Amino acid sequence: MGSDLDSFFNPKSIAVIGASRNPKKFGHIIFRNLLEKKVFPVNPNAGEVLGKKCYRSIKDVGGSVDLAVIVVPAKSVLQSVVECREKGVKAAVIITSGFAEAGNAEGEEAIKRARGDMRIIGPNVIGLYDAYSGVDTVFNLRHRQQRPRQGNIAFVSQSGAFGSAALDSASFEGIGISKFVSLGNMVDVNETDMLNYLLDDEKTKTICMYVEGSKDYRMLYEKLKVSTKPVIVVKAGKTSQTKKAVASHTASMAGEAGIFSGMLRQCGALETDSEKLFGLAKAFSQPIPRNNRVHVITDGGGFGILAADALIQGGLRLSKLSDKTANQVKAHVPLYASVSNPLDLTGDADTARYKSVLPLVLNDDNVDAVLAILLMQISSLDSEIVDVIASAKRFKKPILVCMAGGEYTSLHRKMLEEKGVPTYSSPETAADALSGLCRYQKMMRLRNC
Amino acid sequence: MGSDLDSFFNPKSIAVIGASRNPKKFGHIIFRNLLEKKVFPVNPNAGEVLGKKCYRSIKDVGGSVDLAVIVVPAKSVLQSVVECREKGVKAAVIITSGFAEAGNAEGEEAIKRARGDMRIIGPNVIGLYDAYSGVDTVFNLRHRQQRPRQGNIAFVSQSGAFGSAALDSASFEGIGISKFVSLGNMVDVNETDMLNYLLDDEKTKTICMYVEGSKDYRMLYEKLKVSTKPVIVVKAGKTSQTKKAVASHTASMAGEAGIFSGMLRQCGALETDSEKLFGLAKAFSQPIPRNNRVHVITDGGGFGILAADALIQGGLRLSKLSDKTANQVKAHVPLYASVSNPLDLTGDADTARYKSVLPLVLNDDNVDAVLAILLMQISSLDSEIVDVIASAKRFKKPILVCMAGGEYTSLHRKMLEEKGVPTYSSPETAADALSGLCRYQKMMRLRNC
């Protein structure tokens, strides 16, 4: 169980049913995304698409086809599904909408009956994306929606629009993704199936989910309970008024938000909101802290104080350096610098000062995690700070970076992200992510008792 | 009272004391920022700076000097202040640090005694910036810290680093600023003086403040109480542990955070955190809503639900369209679209659909505000959407836009911001800003009872 979903992400061959010559059509965009793969266009009305010979039916393709992407009008989808099954296709993504979400529940039932043991994602999906295999069935143009770099966060979304916006933001911020999938109306593969698959996926370390509802909360619960990877969930439809909207959006049962939240806590899954989702997820690239004592190191006094406020309000503690460490630090900072927590290296702190002080703090047994604030506006910090921070990985303690600013800051944030250091635009979001790491550590400790 | 601070922002002539030929020095950067103004370099060790004749002392400058920027070493600051006063300078910004924040309280006392009736901002400041007059004494290089466009948000910061990071982010996001000032150690001009000045400033509609503490809370309270402009405050040093850090940072008395928050509420000022500051401030470019009934219009179902959840959780209500409006809207959307709240225009919504529907909703008496969600990843929306949204201003109801995504989205967000439409990267931040607008409306109603 689970491994049969691998044909979605690592197919040896792909057919795009509804591949089009019209560059505005989804069937064209998807086909072009896949040009570097072994891919066959299927379209009875075209001789060739982008230089590749076009087939009238998938059944005319010579050799086997692992994955079919179906992007024909709703009325032709059933016929395509039947032909795929007859061809022995292992997995199909049905992009086409116009089913249960548009009042056409019978259309979906017919697909369910026709699929046999072929696995189906959709209908009514934005597609799926695998940053490692390069499979990309997302129909949004790349200049409108960027594709993220390779990373270890997987994202399962019951909303296509939310999924594509999230992928787009992730790319923009330099966050790496392993796999993305939009689940749509879930005639077959649902959130629990994907979760199960991702738990075994080597490229995935952290799993994000956007959930409106589940047709089988018990199954989801059982799977979350045994998850060995952090699972982070955004739940939509939390109020009586929005539950109705969920029903008309993906025909899911939203359930009671309070009960759902309680279930997540019991399973050791983390609940967050859409704004904080990836900020929290990327923190898990860091080691899980042993405890919740955080040291703030800053070159801006005000930012240090805001960060300390946010950490304390988020249930964390400010660590206290040992006398030995404090004395060592004093040798590297101006006399008037406050060797405390926040540790204010003062506004003229250069890269060398961080380079001397950071290892001293990380080496202190009283410190479980570091929140480093780097303000790039003042000219003393140069780009070498990226390597200084990245090389502190060797201490096996979480390091999160807060960098607030514009163009120049954004460039350096991306450099850090690409080296696996999570960065945040404010002390509050950084503190929220650290607090999530510590909550996870606590829940895992309880679960393993 | 108050208008004497105008020499800081609209000086007829400026002297930079400590103007330097070395491009890395603050005295060089500041002087270069001001080259287009009537500006005199003062430095006994240079013949000229950037082609301008250099003076040994400010007293050698012919004609009067309104504003002096002092950027000499700490030990020479007092001498410069004395000379400025003798010259009849009206206002001085002391950039130099190394005073109370570094244990040199006597240095500050001496400056206080020497200033006479010359107004002083500082010492230990990042500088000030006026987007209209072009006065820019901020010493950060422009490629590291961008300068924001003209707008109507003023920002007063007791932290220089927080101030420069905030200005930098504002520029990056296309947010307009009227005036910015970093207050530093406040030997003279303090937060209340600046607030008082900004209340009369024609270019300023909304005032943001980063506050660590006040030497005179009573004064601040009295001024806030009569404010006719929205004032938004970020308070740092909210816990017993961070109050100590405040004392060593700007030598302020942090006070009890709970009492301070209560005071702000009583005065009708809004408290927020650093992450949400400008998001909330820019919402005030919109009309204040009459009530709290918000309509969500979206092209992504999931985003609509998240927004509705966030609005309800933020204490707002979802408006219900009149039957008449609902019927009119139905003529413009697909049969299966949900004409409800959220109003889901569905994933294929193009600019024309927003153009038809938006005025109908805004015209409905049951609607006090609109939260429009625009997902630019899907190809149906084009750049004309910017004008469609901007032209809906005529309905005199607040319109906030949520756009989540990467490069392409970011470009369109900036286009909207420049037309005065506030945009947000998530439903939660947009809802937070709307909720702030409604809280303000309620507080003002109570105050005017």
mmCIF file of N, CA and C in Angstrom, chain A residues 102 140 143-146 159 161-162 165 168-169 172 210 212 236-239 241-242 245-246 249 273-275 300-303 305-306 308-309 312-313 318 336 375-379 381 404-410 425-429, chain B residues 102 140 143-146 159 161-162 165 168-169 172 210 212 234 236-239 241-242 245-246 249 273-275 300-303 305-306 308-309 312-313 318 336 375-379 381 404-410 425-429:
data_model
loop_
_atom_site.group_PDB
_atom_site.id
_atom_site.type_symbol
_atom_site.label_atom_id
_atom_site.label_comp_id
_atom_site.label_asym_id
_atom_site.label_seq_id
_atom_site.Cartn_x
_atom_site.Cartn_y
_atom_site.Cartn_z
ATOM 1 N N ALA A 102 -19.336 21.322 -9.270
ATOM 2 C CA ALA A 102 -20.263 22.056 -10.126
ATOM 3 C C ALA A 102 -21.601 21.325 -10.211
ATOM 4 N N ASN A 140 -0.299 26.131 -14.555
ATOM 5 C CA ASN A 140 -0.035 27.571 -14.524
ATOM 6 C C ASN A 140 1.279 27.886 -15.221
ATOM 7 N N HIS A 143 5.906 31.875 -15.723
ATOM 8 C CA HIS A 143 6.199 33.266 -15.350
ATOM 9 C C HIS A 143 5.166 33.784 -14.352
ATOM 10 N N ARG A 144 4.028 33.120 -14.289
ATOM 11 C CA ARG A 144 3.013 33.496 -13.304
ATOM 12 C C ARG A 144 3.179 32.708 -12.015
ATOM 13 N N GLN A 145 3.573 31.469 -12.156
ATOM 14 C CA GLN A 145 3.784 30.642 -10.963
ATOM 15 C C GLN A 145 5.120 29.934 -11.070
ATOM 16 N N GLN A 146 6.099 30.410 -10.294
ATOM 17 C CA GLN A 146 7.426 29.809 -10.332
ATOM 18 C C GLN A 146 7.396 28.409 -9.709
ATOM 19 N N SER A 159 -6.877 22.438 -1.817
ATOM 20 C CA SER A 159 -7.256 23.573 -2.650
ATOM 21 C C SER A 159 -6.164 23.798 -3.693
ATOM 22 N N ALA A 161 -5.860 26.416 -5.790
ATOM 23 C CA ALA A 161 -5.388 27.798 -5.795
ATOM 24 C C ALA A 161 -4.437 28.033 -4.628
ATOM 25 N N PHE A 162 -4.796 27.510 -3.472
ATOM 26 C CA PHE A 162 -3.913 27.683 -2.323
ATOM 27 C C PHE A 162 -2.580 26.992 -2.586
ATOM 28 N N ALA A 165 -0.492 29.080 -5.164
ATOM 29 C CA ALA A 165 0.042 30.304 -4.558
ATOM 30 C C ALA A 165 1.169 29.960 -3.583
ATOM 31 N N ASP A 168 4.311 29.055 -5.435
ATOM 32 C CA ASP A 168 4.841 30.279 -6.022
ATOM 33 C C ASP A 168 5.593 31.094 -4.956
ATOM 34 N N SER A 169 4.999 31.266 -3.790
ATOM 35 C CA SER A 169 5.689 31.982 -2.710
ATOM 36 C C SER A 169 6.945 31.240 -2.290
ATOM 37 N N PHE A 172 9.727 31.951 -4.627
ATOM 38 C CA PHE A 172 10.147 33.346 -4.505
ATOM 39 C C PHE A 172 11.047 33.524 -3.289
ATOM 40 N N TYR A 210 -2.914 21.262 3.507
ATOM 41 C CA TYR A 210 -4.056 22.167 3.591
ATOM 42 C C TYR A 210 -5.282 21.282 3.559
ATOM 43 N N GLU A 212 -9.486 20.865 4.106
ATOM 44 C CA GLU A 212 -10.827 21.414 4.343
ATOM 45 C C GLU A 212 -11.650 20.408 5.142
ATOM 46 N N ALA A 236 -9.044 24.746 6.965
ATOM 47 C CA ALA A 236 -9.995 25.777 6.521
ATOM 48 C C ALA A 236 -11.407 25.317 6.824
ATOM 49 N N GLY A 237 -12.282 26.283 7.090
ATOM 50 C CA GLY A 237 -13.677 25.946 7.409
ATOM 51 C C GLY A 237 -13.833 25.701 8.887
ATOM 52 N N LYS A 238 -13.459 26.707 9.688
ATOM 53 C CA LYS A 238 -13.417 26.514 11.134
ATOM 54 C C LYS A 238 -14.660 27.022 11.836
ATOM 55 N N THR A 239 -15.517 27.712 11.110
ATOM 56 C CA THR A 239 -16.687 28.295 11.768
ATOM 57 C C THR A 239 -17.942 27.745 11.112
ATOM 58 N N GLN A 241 -20.177 29.287 9.711
ATOM 59 C CA GLN A 241 -20.453 29.958 8.446
ATOM 60 C C GLN A 241 -19.579 29.467 7.304
ATOM 61 N N THR A 242 -18.330 29.094 7.616
ATOM 62 C CA THR A 242 -17.439 28.686 6.526
ATOM 63 C C THR A 242 -17.562 27.199 6.225
ATOM 64 N N ALA A 245 -19.304 26.824 3.081
ATOM 65 C CA ALA A 245 -18.466 27.135 1.918
ATOM 66 C C ALA A 245 -17.599 25.940 1.557
ATOM 67 N N VAL A 246 -17.114 25.229 2.576
ATOM 68 C CA VAL A 246 -16.308 24.038 2.321
ATOM 69 C C VAL A 246 -17.133 23.017 1.537
ATOM 70 N N HIS A 249 -17.250 23.954 -1.938
ATOM 71 C CA HIS A 249 -15.951 24.031 -2.613
ATOM 72 C C HIS A 249 -15.435 22.653 -2.991
ATOM 73 N N ASP A 273 -1.576 28.628 10.594
ATOM 74 C CA ASP A 273 -2.420 29.270 9.587
ATOM 75 C C ASP A 273 -1.648 29.437 8.282
ATOM 76 N N SER A 274 -2.332 29.908 7.263
ATOM 77 C CA SER A 274 -1.721 29.932 5.932
ATOM 78 C C SER A 274 -0.503 30.853 5.879
ATOM 79 N N GLU A 275 -0.549 31.916 6.658
ATOM 80 C CA GLU A 275 0.550 32.876 6.672
ATOM 81 C C GLU A 275 1.842 32.249 7.209
ATOM 82 N N GLY A 300 20.781 44.685 16.269
ATOM 83 C CA GLY A 300 19.838 45.792 16.467
ATOM 84 C C GLY A 300 19.150 45.605 17.797
ATOM 85 N N GLY A 301 19.348 46.542 18.711
ATOM 86 C CA GLY A 301 18.812 46.408 20.065
ATOM 87 C C GLY A 301 17.307 46.218 20.076
ATOM 88 N N GLY A 302 16.591 47.059 19.336
ATOM 89 C CA GLY A 302 15.136 47.001 19.311
ATOM 90 C C GLY A 302 14.621 45.650 18.832
ATOM 91 N N PHE A 303 15.225 45.155 17.759
ATOM 92 C CA PHE A 303 14.825 43.855 17.244
ATOM 93 C C PHE A 303 15.040 42.753 18.269
ATOM 94 N N ILE A 305 14.884 43.007 21.469
ATOM 95 C CA ILE A 305 13.848 43.081 22.505
ATOM 96 C C ILE A 305 12.522 42.526 21.973
ATOM 97 N N LEU A 306 12.174 42.895 20.739
ATOM 98 C CA LEU A 306 10.939 42.362 20.140
ATOM 99 C C LEU A 306 10.997 40.835 20.058
ATOM 100 N N ALA A 308 12.795 38.778 21.950
ATOM 101 C CA ALA A 308 12.700 38.200 23.298
ATOM 102 C C ALA A 308 11.248 38.232 23.781
ATOM 103 N N ASP A 309 10.567 39.346 23.559
ATOM 104 C CA ASP A 309 9.138 39.427 23.904
ATOM 105 C C ASP A 309 8.356 38.296 23.226
ATOM 106 N N ILE A 312 9.122 34.753 24.659
ATOM 107 C CA ILE A 312 8.502 34.521 25.968
ATOM 108 C C ILE A 312 6.992 34.348 25.798
ATOM 109 N N GLN A 313 6.398 35.211 24.961
ATOM 110 C CA GLN A 313 4.953 35.092 24.741
ATOM 111 C C GLN A 313 4.590 33.793 24.022
ATOM 112 N N LEU A 318 14.281 32.397 27.745
ATOM 113 C CA LEU A 318 15.538 33.009 27.317
ATOM 114 C C LEU A 318 16.666 32.300 28.064
ATOM 115 N N TYR A 336 30.574 48.390 25.967
ATOM 116 C CA TYR A 336 29.216 48.782 26.336
ATOM 117 C C TYR A 336 28.154 47.800 25.832
ATOM 118 N N LEU A 375 20.772 42.462 10.529
ATOM 119 C CA LEU A 375 20.220 43.599 9.800
ATOM 120 C C LEU A 375 21.251 44.052 8.782
ATOM 121 N N MET A 376 20.882 43.907 7.517
ATOM 122 C CA MET A 376 21.832 44.140 6.435
ATOM 123 C C MET A 376 21.850 45.597 5.986
ATOM 124 N N GLN A 377 21.019 46.449 6.589
ATOM 125 C CA GLN A 377 20.974 47.848 6.160
ATOM 126 C C GLN A 377 22.263 48.574 6.509
ATOM 127 N N ILE A 378 22.800 48.281 7.682
ATOM 128 C CA ILE A 378 24.012 48.947 8.133
ATOM 129 C C ILE A 378 25.207 48.264 7.468
ATOM 130 N N SER A 379 26.210 49.042 7.119
ATOM 131 C CA SER A 379 27.204 48.512 6.188
ATOM 132 C C SER A 379 28.231 47.553 6.780
ATOM 133 N N LEU A 381 27.910 44.465 8.004
ATOM 134 C CA LEU A 381 27.728 43.051 7.655
ATOM 135 C C LEU A 381 27.913 42.865 6.159
ATOM 136 N N ALA A 404 14.949 41.535 8.422
ATOM 137 C CA ALA A 404 13.850 42.358 7.932
ATOM 138 C C ALA A 404 14.403 43.386 6.962
ATOM 139 N N GLY A 405 13.736 43.588 5.846
ATOM 140 C CA GLY A 405 14.205 44.611 4.917
ATOM 141 C C GLY A 405 13.717 44.419 3.501
ATOM 142 N N GLY A 406 14.444 45.014 2.554
ATOM 143 C CA GLY A 406 14.025 45.048 1.159
ATOM 144 C C GLY A 406 14.870 44.187 0.244
ATOM 145 N N GLU A 407 15.234 44.759 -0.879
ATOM 146 C CA GLU A 407 15.923 44.057 -1.967
ATOM 147 C C GLU A 407 17.201 43.341 -1.504
ATOM 148 N N TYR A 408 18.089 44.082 -0.882
ATOM 149 C CA TYR A 408 19.400 43.552 -0.494
ATOM 150 C C TYR A 408 19.237 42.456 0.556
ATOM 151 N N THR A 409 18.355 42.692 1.493
ATOM 152 C CA THR A 409 18.060 41.719 2.541
ATOM 153 C C THR A 409 17.470 40.449 1.945
ATOM 154 N N SER A 410 16.535 40.641 1.035
ATOM 155 C CA SER A 410 15.855 39.539 0.381
ATOM 156 C C SER A 410 16.848 38.630 -0.359
ATOM 157 N N SER A 425 11.047 37.265 8.226
ATOM 158 C CA SER A 425 11.033 38.711 8.009
ATOM 159 C C SER A 425 10.736 39.492 9.280
ATOM 160 N N SER A 426 10.412 38.814 10.358
ATOM 161 C CA SER A 426 10.138 39.535 11.602
ATOM 162 C C SER A 426 10.486 38.667 12.794
ATOM 163 N N PRO A 427 10.766 39.303 13.934
ATOM 164 C CA PRO A 427 11.027 38.544 15.151
ATOM 165 C C PRO A 427 9.837 37.646 15.519
ATOM 166 N N GLU A 428 8.625 38.131 15.264
ATOM 167 C CA GLU A 428 7.437 37.371 15.651
ATOM 168 C C GLU A 428 7.316 36.075 14.857
ATOM 169 N N THR A 429 7.553 36.123 13.544
ATOM 170 C CA THR A 429 7.417 34.900 12.756
ATOM 171 C C THR A 429 8.542 33.916 13.087
ATOM 172 N N ALA B 102 25.944 53.836 26.038
ATOM 173 C CA ALA B 102 27.262 53.243 26.256
ATOM 174 C C ALA B 102 27.828 53.680 27.614
ATOM 175 N N ASN B 140 22.528 54.820 6.027
ATOM 176 C CA ASN B 140 22.662 53.526 5.363
ATOM 177 C C ASN B 140 22.713 53.719 3.855
ATOM 178 N N HIS B 143 21.751 51.076 -1.618
ATOM 179 C CA HIS B 143 21.555 49.728 -2.167
ATOM 180 C C HIS B 143 21.283 48.727 -1.046
ATOM 181 N N ARG B 144 21.640 49.106 0.179
ATOM 182 C CA ARG B 144 21.338 48.234 1.319
ATOM 183 C C ARG B 144 19.986 48.584 1.931
ATOM 184 N N GLN B 145 19.685 49.870 1.937
ATOM 185 C CA GLN B 145 18.405 50.303 2.490
ATOM 186 C C GLN B 145 17.734 51.249 1.524
ATOM 187 N N GLN B 146 16.697 50.752 0.854
ATOM 188 C CA GLN B 146 15.991 51.571 -0.120
ATOM 189 C C GLN B 146 15.185 52.660 0.598
ATOM 190 N N SER B 159 13.891 52.908 17.914
ATOM 191 C CA SER B 159 15.016 52.042 17.546
ATOM 192 C C SER B 159 15.442 52.375 16.134
ATOM 193 N N ALA B 161 17.634 50.672 14.201
ATOM 194 C CA ALA B 161 17.687 49.479 13.364
ATOM 195 C C ALA B 161 16.284 49.081 12.932
ATOM 196 N N PHE B 162 15.344 49.125 13.862
ATOM 197 C CA PHE B 162 13.970 48.776 13.500
ATOM 198 C C PHE B 162 13.443 49.762 12.463
ATOM 199 N N ALA B 165 15.100 49.054 8.970
ATOM 200 C CA ALA B 165 14.567 47.828 8.373
ATOM 201 C C ALA B 165 13.133 48.052 7.895
ATOM 202 N N ASP B 168 13.082 50.103 4.741
ATOM 203 C CA ASP B 168 13.580 49.252 3.663
ATOM 204 C C ASP B 168 12.471 48.317 3.176
ATOM 205 N N SER B 169 11.774 47.673 4.105
ATOM 206 C CA SER B 169 10.654 46.792 3.705
ATOM 207 C C SER B 169 9.558 47.600 3.024
ATOM 208 N N PHE B 172 10.395 48.220 -0.528
ATOM 209 C CA PHE B 172 10.374 46.968 -1.277
ATOM 210 C C PHE B 172 8.947 46.586 -1.633
ATOM 211 N N TYR B 210 7.225 53.063 16.980
ATOM 212 C CA TYR B 210 7.871 51.977 17.710
ATOM 213 C C TYR B 210 8.299 52.576 19.035
ATOM 214 N N GLU B 212 9.723 51.975 23.007
ATOM 215 C CA GLU B 212 10.252 51.120 24.078
ATOM 216 C C GLU B 212 9.754 51.617 25.427
ATOM 217 N N VAL B 234 3.798 49.876 18.060
ATOM 218 C CA VAL B 234 4.457 48.622 18.425
ATOM 219 C C VAL B 234 5.211 48.883 19.711
ATOM 220 N N ALA B 236 7.818 47.554 22.531
ATOM 221 C CA ALA B 236 8.850 46.560 22.843
ATOM 222 C C ALA B 236 9.158 46.614 24.336
ATOM 223 N N GLY B 237 9.535 45.448 24.890
ATOM 224 C CA GLY B 237 9.838 45.390 26.318
ATOM 225 C C GLY B 237 8.584 45.128 27.118
ATOM 226 N N LYS B 238 7.923 44.024 26.792
ATOM 227 C CA LYS B 238 6.622 43.753 27.396
ATOM 228 C C LYS B 238 6.705 42.804 28.573
ATOM 229 N N THR B 239 7.872 42.244 28.809
ATOM 230 C CA THR B 239 7.973 41.258 29.886
ATOM 231 C C THR B 239 9.017 41.734 30.887
ATOM 232 N N GLN B 241 11.568 40.306 31.779
ATOM 233 C CA GLN B 241 12.925 40.035 31.299
ATOM 234 C C GLN B 241 13.396 41.022 30.253
ATOM 235 N N THR B 242 12.469 41.507 29.414
ATOM 236 C CA THR B 242 12.912 42.402 28.351
ATOM 237 C C THR B 242 12.936 43.863 28.797
ATOM 238 N N ALA B 245 16.393 44.874 29.170
ATOM 239 C CA ALA B 245 17.054 45.124 27.888
ATOM 240 C C ALA B 245 16.715 46.519 27.364
ATOM 241 N N VAL B 246 15.485 46.943 27.582
ATOM 242 C CA VAL B 246 15.084 48.286 27.169
ATOM 243 C C VAL B 246 15.935 49.323 27.886
ATOM 244 N N HIS B 249 19.169 49.533 26.313
ATOM 245 C CA HIS B 249 19.161 49.922 24.902
ATOM 246 C C HIS B 249 18.975 51.429 24.732
ATOM 247 N N ASP B 273 1.945 44.248 16.309
ATOM 248 C CA ASP B 273 3.332 43.803 16.433
ATOM 249 C C ASP B 273 4.122 44.211 15.201
ATOM 250 N N SER B 274 5.425 43.978 15.232
ATOM 251 C CA SER B 274 6.288 44.502 14.167
ATOM 252 C C SER B 274 5.938 43.893 12.812
ATOM 253 N N GLU B 275 5.491 42.645 12.821
ATOM 254 C CA GLU B 275 5.160 41.956 11.574
ATOM 255 C C GLU B 275 3.970 42.622 10.875
ATOM 256 N N GLY B 300 -10.289 31.944 -5.759
ATOM 257 C CA GLY B 300 -9.795 30.673 -5.220
ATOM 258 C C GLY B 300 -10.660 30.275 -4.038
ATOM 259 N N GLY B 301 -11.345 29.163 -4.145
ATOM 260 C CA GLY B 301 -12.288 28.755 -3.110
ATOM 261 C C GLY B 301 -11.630 28.623 -1.741
ATOM 262 N N GLY B 302 -10.501 27.946 -1.697
ATOM 263 C CA GLY B 302 -9.813 27.718 -0.428
ATOM 264 C C GLY B 302 -9.416 29.022 0.246
ATOM 265 N N PHE B 303 -8.889 29.937 -0.544
ATOM 266 C CA PHE B 303 -8.497 31.232 0.015
ATOM 267 C C PHE B 303 -9.700 31.982 0.583
ATOM 268 N N ILE B 305 -12.335 30.693 1.912
ATOM 269 C CA ILE B 305 -12.722 30.096 3.190
ATOM 270 C C ILE B 305 -11.751 30.520 4.295
ATOM 271 N N LEU B 306 -10.461 30.493 3.980
ATOM 272 C CA LEU B 306 -9.467 30.937 4.970
ATOM 273 C C LEU B 306 -9.725 32.388 5.377
ATOM 274 N N ALA B 308 -12.593 34.044 5.246
ATOM 275 C CA ALA B 308 -13.821 34.135 6.044
ATOM 276 C C ALA B 308 -13.549 33.671 7.473
ATOM 277 N N ASP B 309 -12.813 32.578 7.616
ATOM 278 C CA ASP B 309 -12.427 32.113 8.955
ATOM 279 C C ASP B 309 -11.697 33.223 9.715
ATOM 280 N N ILE B 312 -13.989 36.210 10.756
ATOM 281 C CA ILE B 312 -14.870 35.886 11.877
ATOM 282 C C ILE B 312 -14.050 35.807 13.166
ATOM 283 N N GLN B 313 -12.896 35.155 13.082
ATOM 284 C CA GLN B 313 -12.044 35.062 14.268
ATOM 285 C C GLN B 313 -11.511 36.423 14.705
ATOM 286 N N LEU B 318 -19.526 38.441 8.286
ATOM 287 C CA LEU B 318 -19.626 38.253 6.838
ATOM 288 C C LEU B 318 -20.936 38.887 6.390
ATOM 289 N N TYR B 336 -22.535 27.346 -11.508
ATOM 290 C CA TYR B 336 -22.138 26.592 -10.321
ATOM 291 C C TYR B 336 -21.389 27.457 -9.296
ATOM 292 N N LEU B 375 -5.758 35.823 -7.318
ATOM 293 C CA LEU B 375 -4.652 34.891 -7.503
ATOM 294 C C LEU B 375 -4.163 35.004 -8.929
ATOM 295 N N MET B 376 -2.933 35.465 -9.073
ATOM 296 C CA MET B 376 -2.401 35.776 -10.392
ATOM 297 C C MET B 376 -1.746 34.570 -11.062
ATOM 298 N N GLN B 377 -1.702 33.439 -10.370
ATOM 299 C CA GLN B 377 -1.033 32.265 -10.952
ATOM 300 C C GLN B 377 -1.807 31.727 -12.161
ATOM 301 N N ILE B 378 -3.119 31.729 -12.049
ATOM 302 C CA ILE B 378 -3.949 31.205 -13.134
ATOM 303 C C ILE B 378 -4.071 32.283 -14.203
ATOM 304 N N SER B 379 -4.098 31.870 -15.446
ATOM 305 C CA SER B 379 -3.859 32.849 -16.512
ATOM 306 C C SER B 379 -5.038 33.749 -16.855
ATOM 307 N N LEU B 381 -6.535 36.155 -15.104
ATOM 308 C CA LEU B 381 -6.434 37.549 -14.658
ATOM 309 C C LEU B 381 -5.271 38.239 -15.346
ATOM 310 N N ALA B 404 -1.402 36.217 -2.859
ATOM 311 C CA ALA B 404 -0.308 35.386 -2.374
ATOM 312 C C ALA B 404 0.476 34.855 -3.553
ATOM 313 N N GLY B 405 1.784 34.884 -3.475
ATOM 314 C CA GLY B 405 2.563 34.325 -4.577
ATOM 315 C C GLY B 405 3.975 34.850 -4.662
ATOM 316 N N GLY B 406 4.566 34.746 -5.857
ATOM 317 C CA GLY B 406 5.977 35.073 -6.058
ATOM 318 C C GLY B 406 6.190 36.333 -6.874
ATOM 319 N N GLU B 407 7.106 36.246 -7.823
ATOM 320 C CA GLU B 407 7.578 37.371 -8.623
ATOM 321 C C GLU B 407 6.437 38.144 -9.321
ATOM 322 N N TYR B 408 5.630 37.427 -10.069
ATOM 323 C CA TYR B 408 4.576 38.048 -10.879
ATOM 324 C C TYR B 408 3.527 38.698 -9.979
ATOM 325 N N THR B 409 3.198 38.008 -8.909
ATOM 326 C CA THR B 409 2.240 38.515 -7.934
ATOM 327 C C THR B 409 2.778 39.769 -7.266
ATOM 328 N N SER B 410 4.019 39.691 -6.875
ATOM 329 C CA SER B 410 4.692 40.784 -6.202
ATOM 330 C C SER B 410 4.692 42.056 -7.052
ATOM 331 N N SER B 425 -0.243 39.462 1.762
ATOM 332 C CA SER B 425 0.238 38.184 1.237
ATOM 333 C C SER B 425 -0.566 37.000 1.748
ATOM 334 N N SER B 426 -1.474 37.226 2.672
ATOM 335 C CA SER B 426 -2.275 36.107 3.170
ATOM 336 C C SER B 426 -3.638 36.609 3.612
ATOM 337 N N PRO B 427 -4.621 35.710 3.643
ATOM 338 C CA PRO B 427 -5.951 36.081 4.137
ATOM 339 C C PRO B 427 -5.875 36.558 5.588
ATOM 340 N N GLU B 428 -5.003 35.957 6.378
ATOM 341 C CA GLU B 428 -4.925 36.302 7.800
ATOM 342 C C GLU B 428 -4.437 37.728 7.999
ATOM 343 N N THR B 429 -3.412 38.146 7.248
ATOM 344 C CA THR B 429 -2.914 39.505 7.441
ATOM 345 C C THR B 429 -3.919 40.536 6.916
#
